[in-house]
Amino acid sequence: MRTPTAAALIATLAAAVALLRPSAAAQAQSAIPTGVLDRPCAALAPMPAEVAAYLAETARARATHQPEPAASAQGVALYNAWQNLRLTQDFAGLCHYADQNAALPPASGRRVVFFGDSITELWGLLDPGFFTHDVINRGISGQTTAQMVGRFQEDVIALRPRAVVILAGTNDIAGNTGPTTLAWIEGNIRTLVETAKANHVRVVLASVLPAARYSWRPEVQPIPQIRALNEWLAGYAKSQRLTFLDYRPPLDDGHAGFKAELSADGVHPNAKGYALMRPLAERAMREALSRRAP
């Protein structure tokens, strides 16, 4: 057995010290104020400038029906790192709409909140005329039902709506915040519905949109899970006397996937897709608003 040289010992020690030293990202995170703060949203890490510029360019392209810009590998890495940091700083996304919520005028008595993930959030971009002071968009891209439970009070109940349209579950199936079960998803949706009913808010419960695959989770096979969750949603809505909003018929390609002409990625509707969803949502809103308060 050879005796290690002094140089080898020094190299080994240096490597061990490097492993123990906090990374730059960890140091940056530890420098961010934490705990109970007067203005917690001001302490969040800002979105990287490159990511913000790309998202703005993408928004303009979608709004004008132009091809979306290609994302750089560096931009994707920056976005993922920022999102992961945000999950630890603001898991529920309470800061996403904090300023907009504070600026809202008093509720009219016919206010409806659309509550969900990117499918809801993008709707406001591609069909902004649908959302007014009476129809409020509170979708956050990428969110799962566990995150939605955490912000339901601030983004729905505190806005004093007459009704809420809940569209949720596809990101749970994709595993955006980790492994889950259908029972856990259902439990989170029950919590949303029960909270709404306890506050005399009428509920419209929407079906999960069709998807044959998730581009960001290609290993997931979502069709059977979406089918099972939608069956539960329809049955639960009936048992609770909620308005059930089934978006699937005009969007489904006949094989449980999204019609290609209605979506660029097989998950999110394009402008044509939202145009088919809008009358279904409007009919569901009218039905919900005509119901007696729970």
XYZ file of C-alpha atoms in Angstrom:
294
model
C 0.000 0.000 0.000
C 1.440 3.358 -1.055
C 1.704 6.176 1.471
C -0.214 9.277 0.299
C 1.994 12.196 -0.600
C 1.597 15.551 1.087
C 0.212 16.977 -2.149
C -2.411 14.230 -2.334
C -3.439 14.809 1.261
C -3.760 18.542 0.656
C -5.859 17.930 -2.474
C -8.144 15.550 -0.578
C -8.557 18.019 2.272
C -9.325 20.845 -0.163
C -12.005 18.739 -1.847
C -13.587 17.938 1.512
C -13.628 21.608 2.492
C -15.234 22.488 -0.854
C -18.012 19.999 -0.194
C -18.673 21.545 3.191
C -18.612 25.129 1.917
C -22.092 26.508 1.077
C -22.727 26.975 -2.619
C -23.211 30.450 -4.056
C -26.917 29.711 -4.491
C -27.219 28.567 -0.884
C -25.382 31.663 0.321
C -27.664 33.879 -1.744
C -30.712 32.145 -0.337
C -29.483 32.432 3.249
C -28.979 36.179 2.720
C -32.676 36.635 1.931
C -34.694 37.770 4.983
C -36.944 35.061 6.366
C -39.421 34.496 9.157
C -42.376 36.781 9.943
C -41.886 40.057 8.055
C -43.923 43.218 7.539
C -43.463 42.984 3.765
C -42.567 39.379 2.926
C -43.121 39.759 -0.819
C -40.415 42.424 -1.008
C -37.904 39.869 0.258
C -38.420 37.384 -2.577
C -35.670 36.753 -5.107
C -36.521 38.664 -8.305
C -37.013 36.877 -11.607
C -33.751 36.806 -13.621
C -33.724 39.564 -16.258
C -33.164 37.088 -19.102
C -36.179 35.055 -18.017
C -38.389 38.133 -17.671
C -37.407 39.314 -21.157
C -38.140 35.912 -22.672
C -41.541 35.649 -20.979
C -42.470 39.142 -22.154
C -41.468 38.263 -25.722
C -43.452 35.028 -25.513
C -46.491 36.909 -24.214
C -46.316 39.340 -27.127
C -46.009 36.470 -29.605
C -49.026 34.673 -28.174
C -51.111 37.826 -28.066
C -50.376 38.558 -31.736
C -50.573 34.915 -32.887
C -46.890 34.868 -33.880
C -44.422 31.966 -33.442
C -43.055 31.811 -29.918
C -39.316 32.458 -29.442
C -37.046 29.520 -28.717
C -35.810 29.308 -25.138
C -32.062 29.099 -24.596
C -30.600 26.330 -22.455
C -29.203 28.977 -20.115
C -32.591 30.656 -19.868
C -34.315 27.373 -19.029
C -31.706 26.636 -16.359
C -32.109 30.112 -14.854
C -35.891 29.791 -14.834
C -35.796 26.359 -13.184
C -33.366 27.566 -10.521
C -35.515 30.622 -9.807
C -38.690 28.526 -9.649
C -37.073 26.079 -7.236
C -36.006 28.971 -5.022
C -39.504 30.467 -5.156
C -40.975 27.137 -4.043
C -39.030 27.459 -0.798
C -39.744 31.187 -0.378
C -43.416 31.353 -1.417
C -44.711 27.816 -1.950
C -48.352 28.822 -2.333
C -47.665 31.843 -4.546
C -49.248 34.285 -2.115
C -47.157 37.142 -3.503
C -48.112 36.543 -7.139
C -51.337 38.570 -6.974
C -50.839 40.435 -3.693
C -50.568 43.885 -5.287
C -53.432 43.266 -7.724
C -55.676 42.009 -4.928
C -54.992 45.133 -2.892
C -55.863 47.349 -5.870
C -59.212 45.714 -6.692
C -62.356 47.836 -6.286
C -65.079 46.553 -3.946
C -66.907 43.467 -5.211
C -69.979 44.181 -7.311
C -72.109 41.328 -6.012
C -71.641 39.373 -9.249
C -67.884 38.871 -9.069
C -66.553 35.521 -10.293
C -62.970 34.349 -9.718
C -61.346 31.910 -12.135
C -58.905 29.962 -9.986
C -56.313 27.543 -11.334
C -52.955 27.009 -12.988
C -51.361 28.071 -16.295
C -54.451 27.105 -18.298
C -56.347 29.763 -16.353
C -53.488 32.281 -16.298
C -52.872 32.062 -20.067
C -56.574 32.561 -20.727
C -56.198 36.107 -19.452
C -53.400 36.689 -21.951
C -55.070 35.202 -25.023
C -58.597 36.477 -24.315
C -58.181 39.533 -22.077
C -61.638 40.846 -22.925
C -63.181 37.948 -21.022
C -61.747 39.151 -17.721
C -63.168 42.349 -16.244
C -63.734 43.835 -12.786
C -66.498 41.221 -12.399
C -64.527 38.258 -13.812
C -61.154 37.958 -12.070
C -58.292 35.721 -13.247
C -56.257 34.122 -10.478
C -54.339 31.399 -12.289
C -50.664 30.673 -11.565
C -48.581 28.672 -14.001
C -47.330 25.304 -12.793
C -49.352 25.143 -9.585
C -50.689 21.990 -7.994
C -53.754 21.682 -5.781
C -51.583 21.680 -2.641
C -50.312 25.142 -3.555
C -53.800 26.346 -4.431
C -55.096 25.395 -0.994
C -52.466 27.698 0.496
C -53.604 30.785 -1.429
C -57.360 30.195 -1.670
C -58.126 32.553 1.207
C -56.146 35.470 -0.249
C -56.870 34.966 -3.963
C -60.524 33.932 -3.726
C -62.311 34.324 -0.384
C -60.816 37.734 0.456
C -62.014 39.072 -2.917
C -65.624 38.424 -1.830
C -66.802 36.751 -5.047
C -70.273 35.408 -5.626
C -68.817 32.365 -7.414
C -65.491 30.652 -8.121
C -64.523 28.519 -11.127
C -61.943 25.919 -10.061
C -59.777 24.256 -12.722
C -57.025 22.190 -11.121
C -55.264 18.845 -11.085
C -53.236 18.442 -14.262
C -49.996 19.647 -12.638
C -50.534 17.227 -9.756
C -50.725 14.400 -12.300
C -47.533 15.742 -13.896
C -45.845 15.656 -10.479
C -44.877 19.331 -10.435
C -44.429 19.405 -6.658
C -43.541 15.747 -6.241
C -45.260 12.364 -6.214
C -48.912 12.276 -5.198
C -52.032 10.116 -5.259
C -55.476 10.709 -6.711
C -56.834 10.598 -3.159
C -54.551 13.479 -2.153
C -55.622 15.531 -5.175
C -59.266 14.850 -4.375
C -58.700 15.824 -0.750
C -57.220 19.169 -1.766
C -60.138 19.866 -4.089
C -62.570 18.976 -1.290
C -60.788 21.532 0.895
C -61.184 24.236 -1.760
C -64.877 23.460 -2.228
C -65.643 23.238 1.486
C -63.845 26.534 2.142
C -65.838 28.224 -0.623
C -69.145 26.851 0.646
C -68.346 27.871 4.227
C -67.960 31.422 2.928
C -71.194 31.282 0.873
C -69.343 31.230 -2.461
C -70.978 29.231 -5.241
C -68.637 26.709 -6.890
C -68.136 25.771 -10.523
C -65.923 22.682 -10.692
C -64.217 22.187 -14.058
C -62.932 19.015 -15.667
C -59.207 18.563 -16.283
C -58.398 19.261 -19.925
C -57.262 16.372 -22.153
C -53.536 15.640 -22.431
C -51.741 12.635 -23.895
C -48.322 13.720 -22.607
C -46.558 16.498 -20.736
C -43.566 17.961 -22.573
C -41.851 18.772 -19.259
C -42.597 15.301 -17.809
C -42.382 12.935 -20.809
C -42.132 9.901 -18.533
C -45.652 10.494 -17.163
C -48.589 8.783 -18.894
C -51.474 11.075 -17.878
C -54.477 9.703 -19.780
C -55.717 7.142 -17.204
C -55.145 9.523 -14.282
C -56.966 12.382 -16.025
C -59.859 10.070 -16.875
C -60.113 8.828 -13.276
C -59.884 12.323 -11.795
C -62.535 13.663 -14.162
C -64.894 10.838 -13.246
C -64.422 11.720 -9.590
C -64.875 15.459 -10.246
C -68.173 14.881 -12.054
C -69.468 12.605 -9.295
C -68.310 14.902 -6.508
C -69.880 17.948 -8.159
C -73.184 16.098 -8.446
C -73.103 14.900 -4.841
C -72.368 18.422 -3.568
C -74.834 20.128 -5.926
C -72.073 22.116 -7.604
C -72.057 23.302 -11.197
C -69.877 20.913 -13.213
C -68.088 22.492 -16.172
C -66.937 19.901 -18.720
C -64.446 21.476 -21.105
C -63.443 18.184 -22.729
C -65.957 17.553 -25.562
C -64.807 20.312 -27.954
C -61.102 19.848 -27.108
C -60.683 16.050 -27.103
C -59.151 14.500 -30.237
C -61.083 11.263 -29.770
C -58.122 9.491 -28.161
C -58.067 11.420 -24.845
C -55.497 13.859 -26.237
C -55.805 17.534 -27.155
C -56.853 18.404 -30.715
C -53.684 19.584 -32.467
C -55.346 22.638 -33.998
C -56.450 23.852 -30.557
C -53.135 23.617 -28.687
C -49.471 24.258 -29.451
C -48.165 21.781 -26.885
C -51.008 19.333 -26.266
C -51.716 20.746 -22.800
C -52.495 24.464 -23.032
C -55.268 25.811 -25.276
C -54.447 28.326 -27.969
C -56.764 31.224 -28.830
C -59.047 28.895 -30.797
C -59.216 26.521 -27.851
C -60.145 29.270 -25.415
C -62.781 30.509 -27.870
C -64.482 27.110 -27.558
C -64.126 27.078 -23.768
C -65.539 30.560 -23.218
C -69.236 29.879 -23.975
C -69.094 26.774 -21.778
C -67.659 28.852 -18.937
C -70.201 31.629 -19.463
C -73.074 29.157 -19.291
C -71.633 27.611 -16.117
C -71.240 31.056 -14.538
C -74.856 31.945 -15.283
C -76.005 28.688 -13.723
C -73.873 29.174 -10.623
C -74.922 32.790 -10.134
C -78.572 31.788 -10.308
C -78.161 29.227 -7.512
C -78.898 29.976 -3.891
C -75.811 30.623 -1.804
C -74.545 27.520 0.037
